[in-house]
mmCIF file of C-alpha atoms in Angstrom:
data_model
loop_
_atom_site.group_PDB
_atom_site.id
_atom_site.type_symbol
_atom_site.label_atom_id
_atom_site.label_comp_id
_atom_site.label_asym_id
_atom_site.label_seq_id
_atom_site.Cartn_x
_atom_site.Cartn_y
_atom_site.Cartn_z
ATOM 1 C CA ASP A 1 0.861 64.121 -6.617
ATOM 2 C CA VAL A 2 -2.945 63.181 -7.190
ATOM 3 C CA LYS A 3 -4.309 60.906 -4.266
ATOM 4 C CA VAL A 4 -7.158 58.673 -4.501
ATOM 5 C CA THR A 5 -7.661 56.680 -1.483
ATOM 6 C CA GLN A 6 -10.194 53.781 -1.307
ATOM 7 C CA SER A 7 -10.615 53.056 2.236
ATOM 8 C CA SER A 8 -11.568 49.208 2.160
ATOM 9 C CA ARG A 9 -8.999 47.195 0.219
ATOM 10 C CA TYR A 10 -10.572 43.578 0.970
ATOM 11 C CA LEU A 11 -14.360 43.066 1.791
ATOM 12 C CA VAL A 12 -16.342 39.839 2.316
ATOM 13 C CA LYS A 13 -19.995 40.405 2.245
ATOM 14 C CA ARG A 14 -23.030 38.080 2.365
ATOM 15 C CA THR A 15 -25.666 37.896 -0.358
ATOM 16 C CA GLY A 16 -28.123 40.618 0.382
ATOM 17 C CA GLU A 17 -26.307 42.872 2.331
ATOM 18 C CA LYS A 18 -25.914 46.594 1.711
ATOM 19 C CA VAL A 19 -22.434 47.357 0.905
ATOM 20 C CA PHE A 20 -20.665 50.787 0.702
ATOM 21 C CA LEU A 21 -17.272 51.353 -1.180
ATOM 22 C CA GLU A 22 -15.802 54.874 -0.089
ATOM 23 C CA CYS A 23 -13.401 56.880 -2.643
ATOM 24 C CA VAL A 24 -11.769 60.168 -1.637
ATOM 25 C CA GLN A 25 -9.661 62.471 -3.640
ATOM 26 C CA ASP A 26 -7.425 65.349 -2.311
ATOM 27 C CA MET A 27 -7.011 67.719 -5.300
ATOM 28 C CA ASP A 28 -10.506 69.103 -5.515
ATOM 29 C CA HIS A 29 -11.429 67.249 -8.606
ATOM 30 C CA GLU A 30 -14.758 67.831 -10.315
ATOM 31 C CA ASN A 31 -14.786 64.298 -12.251
ATOM 32 C CA MET A 32 -15.006 61.168 -10.399
ATOM 33 C CA PHE A 33 -15.388 57.456 -11.457
ATOM 34 C CA TRP A 34 -16.362 54.027 -10.464
ATOM 35 C CA TYR A 35 -14.844 51.312 -12.515
ATOM 36 C CA ARG A 36 -15.386 47.352 -12.188
ATOM 37 C CA GLN A 37 -12.624 45.229 -13.176
ATOM 38 C CA ASP A 38 -13.034 41.685 -14.187
ATOM 39 C CA PRO A 39 -10.669 39.185 -15.890
ATOM 40 C CA GLY A 40 -11.161 38.873 -19.639
ATOM 41 C CA LEU A 41 -13.480 42.010 -19.770
ATOM 42 C CA GLY A 42 -10.990 44.885 -18.653
ATOM 43 C CA LEU A 43 -12.664 47.673 -16.695
ATOM 44 C CA ARG A 44 -16.030 48.696 -17.050
ATOM 45 C CA LEU A 45 -17.489 52.294 -16.055
ATOM 46 C CA ILE A 46 -20.436 51.764 -13.450
ATOM 47 C CA TYR A 47 -21.024 55.519 -12.756
ATOM 48 C CA PHE A 48 -19.285 58.645 -12.622
ATOM 49 C CA SER A 49 -19.863 62.028 -11.183
ATOM 50 C CA TYR A 50 -19.117 65.659 -12.462
ATOM 51 C CA ASP A 51 -19.850 67.553 -9.454
ATOM 52 C CA VAL A 52 -21.301 67.506 -6.222
ATOM 53 C CA LYS A 53 -24.690 65.749 -6.272
ATOM 54 C CA MET A 54 -24.388 65.255 -10.039
ATOM 55 C CA LYS A 55 -24.144 61.660 -11.391
ATOM 56 C CA GLU A 56 -24.401 59.581 -14.408
ATOM 57 C CA LYS A 57 -24.990 56.025 -15.504
ATOM 58 C CA GLY A 58 -21.853 54.206 -17.094
ATOM 59 C CA ASP A 59 -22.084 50.966 -19.064
ATOM 60 C CA ILE A 60 -23.199 48.544 -15.998
ATOM 61 C CA PRO A 61 -25.082 50.761 -13.598
ATOM 62 C CA GLU A 62 -27.575 48.156 -12.703
ATOM 63 C CA GLY A 63 -27.539 46.905 -9.214
ATOM 64 C CA TYR A 64 -25.668 49.879 -8.264
ATOM 65 C CA SER A 65 -26.057 53.313 -7.027
ATOM 66 C CA VAL A 66 -23.955 56.339 -5.766
ATOM 67 C CA SER A 67 -23.429 59.380 -3.604
ATOM 68 C CA ARG A 68 -21.413 62.716 -3.797
ATOM 69 C CA GLU A 69 -22.395 64.764 -0.912
ATOM 70 C CA LYS A 70 -19.149 66.407 -0.867
ATOM 71 C CA LYS A 71 -16.913 67.053 -3.809
ATOM 72 C CA GLU A 72 -13.848 64.995 -2.490
ATOM 73 C CA ARG A 73 -15.973 62.057 -1.791
ATOM 74 C CA PHE A 74 -17.563 59.548 -4.148
ATOM 75 C CA SER A 75 -19.468 56.329 -2.801
ATOM 76 C CA LEU A 76 -20.331 53.671 -4.762
ATOM 77 C CA ILE A 77 -23.541 51.367 -2.894
ATOM 78 C CA LEU A 78 -24.442 47.892 -3.726
ATOM 79 C CA GLU A 79 -28.162 47.959 -2.263
ATOM 80 C CA SER A 80 -28.287 44.104 -2.119
ATOM 81 C CA ALA A 81 -25.185 42.657 -2.554
ATOM 82 C CA SER A 82 -25.160 39.381 -5.104
ATOM 83 C CA THR A 83 -22.529 36.906 -6.036
ATOM 84 C CA ASN A 84 -22.197 38.415 -9.441
ATOM 85 C CA GLN A 85 -20.918 41.638 -7.866
ATOM 86 C CA THR A 86 -17.905 39.710 -6.631
ATOM 87 C CA SER A 87 -15.279 42.189 -8.631
ATOM 88 C CA MET A 88 -12.316 44.283 -8.179
ATOM 89 C CA TYR A 89 -13.667 47.973 -7.884
ATOM 90 C CA LEU A 90 -11.356 50.932 -8.890
ATOM 91 C CA CYS A 91 -12.266 54.572 -8.143
ATOM 92 C CA ALA A 92 -10.576 57.311 -10.361
ATOM 93 C CA THR A 93 -10.418 60.920 -10.791
ATOM 94 C CA ARG A 94 -9.783 63.346 -13.533
ATOM 95 C CA THR A 95 -7.450 66.358 -13.578
ATOM 96 C CA PRO A 96 -8.214 69.659 -15.195
ATOM 97 C CA VAL A 97 -7.502 70.067 -18.509
ATOM 98 C CA SER A 98 -5.152 72.781 -17.345
ATOM 99 C CA PHE A 99 -3.360 69.870 -15.576
ATOM 100 C CA GLY A 100 -3.442 67.291 -18.132
ATOM 101 C CA ASN A 101 -6.743 65.948 -18.322
ATOM 102 C CA THR A 102 -5.546 62.453 -17.059
ATOM 103 C CA ILE A 103 -7.197 60.171 -15.029
ATOM 104 C CA TYR A 104 -5.861 58.605 -11.694
ATOM 105 C CA PHE A 105 -6.903 55.427 -10.180
ATOM 106 C CA GLY A 106 -7.245 54.363 -6.354
ATOM 107 C CA GLU A 107 -5.892 51.042 -5.462
ATOM 108 C CA GLY A 108 -8.844 49.326 -5.650
ATOM 109 C CA SER A 109 -11.240 47.445 -3.381
ATOM 110 C CA TRP A 110 -11.814 43.826 -3.988
ATOM 111 C CA LEU A 111 -15.114 42.588 -2.949
ATOM 112 C CA THR A 112 -16.294 39.055 -2.326
ATOM 113 C CA VAL A 113 -20.180 38.380 -2.196
ATOM 114 C CA VAL A 114 -20.847 34.962 -0.594
ATOM 115 C CA ALA B 1 -19.378 53.803 -29.979
ATOM 116 C CA GLN B 2 -15.722 53.505 -29.656
ATOM 117 C CA THR B 3 -13.910 50.015 -28.682
ATOM 118 C CA VAL B 4 -10.666 49.246 -27.794
ATOM 119 C CA THR B 5 -8.972 45.740 -28.785
ATOM 120 C CA GLN B 6 -5.836 44.108 -27.006
ATOM 121 C CA SER B 7 -5.494 40.903 -29.156
ATOM 122 C CA GLN B 8 -2.492 39.951 -26.809
ATOM 123 C CA PRO B 9 -3.757 38.193 -23.587
ATOM 124 C CA GLU B 10 -0.457 37.304 -22.409
ATOM 125 C CA MET B 11 3.101 38.109 -23.596
ATOM 126 C CA SER B 12 6.489 37.091 -22.160
ATOM 127 C CA VAL B 13 9.973 39.038 -22.692
ATOM 128 C CA GLN B 14 13.635 38.398 -21.416
ATOM 129 C CA GLU B 15 15.009 40.831 -19.046
ATOM 130 C CA ALA B 16 16.787 43.492 -21.035
ATOM 131 C CA GLU B 17 14.744 42.663 -24.196
ATOM 132 C CA THR B 18 12.399 44.857 -26.114
ATOM 133 C CA VAL B 19 8.728 43.638 -26.342
ATOM 134 C CA THR B 20 5.680 45.531 -28.238
ATOM 135 C CA LEU B 21 2.059 45.305 -27.069
ATOM 136 C CA SER B 22 -0.711 45.817 -29.598
ATOM 137 C CA CYS B 23 -3.606 47.981 -29.276
ATOM 138 C CA THR B 24 -6.275 48.790 -31.992
ATOM 139 C CA TYR B 25 -9.396 51.210 -31.507
ATOM 140 C CA ASP B 26 -12.472 52.130 -33.179
ATOM 141 C CA THR B 27 -13.742 55.572 -33.437
ATOM 142 C CA SER B 28 -15.447 58.033 -35.720
ATOM 143 C CA GLU B 29 -14.129 60.920 -33.774
ATOM 144 C CA SER B 30 -11.272 62.930 -35.013
ATOM 145 C CA ASP B 31 -9.912 64.227 -31.577
ATOM 146 C CA TYR B 32 -9.333 62.067 -28.691
ATOM 147 C CA TYR B 33 -6.473 60.671 -26.169
ATOM 148 C CA LEU B 34 -4.913 57.211 -26.014
ATOM 149 C CA PHE B 35 -3.102 56.039 -22.897
ATOM 150 C CA TRP B 36 -1.296 53.048 -21.517
ATOM 151 C CA TYR B 37 -1.894 52.023 -18.078
ATOM 152 C CA LYS B 38 0.158 49.566 -15.927
ATOM 153 C CA GLN B 39 -1.480 47.463 -13.228
ATOM 154 C CA PRO B 40 1.225 45.470 -11.161
ATOM 155 C CA PRO B 41 -0.175 42.258 -9.409
ATOM 156 C CA SER B 42 -2.141 43.608 -6.651
ATOM 157 C CA ARG B 43 -1.173 46.908 -6.845
ATOM 158 C CA GLN B 44 -2.479 50.538 -8.042
ATOM 159 C CA MET B 45 -3.027 51.285 -11.809
ATOM 160 C CA ILE B 46 -0.737 53.856 -12.868
ATOM 161 C CA LEU B 47 -0.373 55.601 -16.200
ATOM 162 C CA VAL B 48 2.498 54.929 -18.263
ATOM 163 C CA ILE B 49 1.965 57.194 -21.501
ATOM 164 C CA ARG B 50 -0.493 59.221 -23.032
ATOM 165 C CA GLN B 51 -0.850 60.471 -26.670
ATOM 166 C CA GLU B 52 -2.967 63.168 -28.172
ATOM 167 C CA ALA B 53 -4.492 62.207 -31.513
ATOM 168 C CA TYR B 54 -3.802 65.840 -33.018
ATOM 169 C CA LYS B 55 -0.111 65.287 -32.269
ATOM 170 C CA GLN B 56 1.878 63.427 -35.251
ATOM 171 C CA GLN B 57 4.747 62.580 -32.963
ATOM 172 C CA ASN B 58 4.701 59.666 -31.003
ATOM 173 C CA ALA B 59 4.795 59.864 -27.042
ATOM 174 C CA THR B 60 8.110 58.693 -25.345
ATOM 175 C CA GLU B 61 8.602 58.273 -21.571
ATOM 176 C CA ASN B 62 11.897 57.129 -20.746
ATOM 177 C CA ARG B 63 11.887 53.243 -21.949
ATOM 178 C CA PHE B 64 8.362 53.540 -22.858
ATOM 179 C CA SER B 65 7.301 54.670 -26.419
ATOM 180 C CA VAL B 66 4.470 54.363 -28.512
ATOM 181 C CA ASN B 67 3.791 53.884 -32.340
ATOM 182 C CA PHE B 68 0.556 55.472 -32.933
ATOM 183 C CA GLN B 69 -0.733 54.995 -36.670
ATOM 184 C CA LYS B 70 -3.942 57.387 -36.537
ATOM 185 C CA ALA B 71 -5.302 56.020 -40.116
ATOM 186 C CA ALA B 72 -4.720 52.845 -38.827
ATOM 187 C CA LYS B 73 -6.235 53.317 -35.604
ATOM 188 C CA SER B 74 -3.621 51.431 -34.065
ATOM 189 C CA PHE B 75 -1.650 52.373 -31.106
ATOM 190 C CA SER B 76 1.297 50.039 -29.701
ATOM 191 C CA LEU B 77 3.513 50.082 -26.622
ATOM 192 C CA LYS B 78 7.124 49.447 -26.806
ATOM 193 C CA ILE B 79 8.995 48.560 -23.895
ATOM 194 C CA SER B 80 12.930 48.917 -24.205
ATOM 195 C CA ASP B 81 15.161 47.281 -21.988
ATOM 196 C CA SER B 82 12.588 45.487 -20.285
ATOM 197 C CA GLN B 83 13.033 44.794 -16.375
ATOM 198 C CA LEU B 84 11.545 42.638 -13.857
ATOM 199 C CA GLY B 85 9.616 45.534 -12.471
ATOM 200 C CA ASP B 86 7.828 45.926 -15.638
ATOM 201 C CA ALA B 87 5.812 42.689 -15.066
ATOM 202 C CA ALA B 88 2.369 43.676 -14.964
ATOM 203 C CA MET B 89 -1.217 43.890 -16.889
ATOM 204 C CA TYR B 90 -1.092 46.630 -19.245
ATOM 205 C CA PHE B 91 -4.506 47.977 -20.476
ATOM 206 C CA CYS B 92 -4.673 50.490 -23.584
ATOM 207 C CA ALA B 93 -7.414 53.102 -23.019
ATOM 208 C CA TYR B 94 -9.223 55.571 -25.154
ATOM 209 C CA ARG B 95 -10.984 58.812 -24.304
ATOM 210 C CA SER B 96 -12.819 61.540 -26.458
ATOM 211 C CA ALA B 97 -11.349 64.990 -26.293
ATOM 212 C CA TYR B 98 -14.863 66.352 -26.535
ATOM 213 C CA TYR B 99 -15.786 67.578 -23.031
ATOM 214 C CA GLY B 100 -18.982 66.632 -21.035
ATOM 215 C CA GLY B 101 -21.069 63.889 -19.845
ATOM 216 C CA ALA B 102 -20.167 60.171 -20.969
ATOM 217 C CA THR B 103 -17.396 61.499 -22.946
ATOM 218 C CA ASN B 104 -15.123 62.036 -19.637
ATOM 219 C CA LYS B 105 -14.920 58.177 -19.262
ATOM 220 C CA LEU B 106 -12.071 55.806 -20.239
ATOM 221 C CA ILE B 107 -12.962 53.038 -22.666
ATOM 222 C CA PHE B 108 -10.513 50.074 -21.742
ATOM 223 C CA GLY B 109 -9.263 47.110 -23.676
ATOM 224 C CA THR B 110 -9.095 43.666 -22.085
ATOM 225 C CA GLY B 111 -5.329 43.872 -21.103
ATOM 226 C CA THR B 112 -2.162 42.133 -21.909
ATOM 227 C CA LEU B 113 -0.325 40.187 -18.947
ATOM 228 C CA LEU B 114 3.286 40.908 -19.503
ATOM 229 C CA ALA B 115 5.834 38.527 -18.053
ATOM 230 C CA VAL B 116 9.528 39.342 -17.630
ATOM 231 C CA GLN B 117 11.757 36.304 -17.336
ATOM 232 C CA PRO B 118 15.125 36.853 -15.929
#
C-alpha cells in the first residue's frame, strides 16, 4: 500500500511565523502535491513537484513556497503565516502509469493561524 | 480550463438504501480520468472508484458504481446497500490523461456531505 505521511496533524501558529509542513512518501514516486481544503471550495492545488528540486505552481501559490531536496520528502512553507491561511492542508503522491496512475493522500494537517 | 461541479452540498440516505451523488464536469479534452474520493470526518481521503474516459463500461467496486455519460459530461456515483460507515464527504475529481506538468493535477468539485441514517 502507498503510504503518505504528514508529520503534523494539528498546528496552531501565530501571525507572521514561518511554518513548515512536512510530507513523506515511501514509494519512490516522482510526483507529489500540496492541496489546501476549505469548506465550500473543495481542494485547490498550491504547488506540485515532479522530481527532486523540480516544482511548479498550482492554482493558489501566493504566500507559499515548497522544497523537495529528496525524492521522498515534499515540504510546504508559509514564509509569514496569515489568518487567511488557516485551513486543512493535504499532501498527495501519484503512482506511475504502470501502477494505475492514481493519486493518494496523506491524513491532512490542520493549521490554525491566530 | 477544466471544471468539476457537484451541485448537491448535502445528501441523506437510510441505511441499506441506495443513493446517487451527482457530478458534472467541463473539458475540451477527449482523454481523461474521473475519480470519486471519500473523506470520513477527520480522516484520510481515500479513493473510492476511478473511470477512464476511453472505457465505455461503467466502473464498479463492490457496492459502489458509477454512471459515466461522456457526451453529457456527467459522472454520478451510486452507493448500494448504504452502511453507516459510508457517511463522509465525497469528492468528484478530474485529471487529464495527457502526461506532464500541470496536467498531473486533480481538479476537484466542492464535495457532497453524505449522512447515513440508521
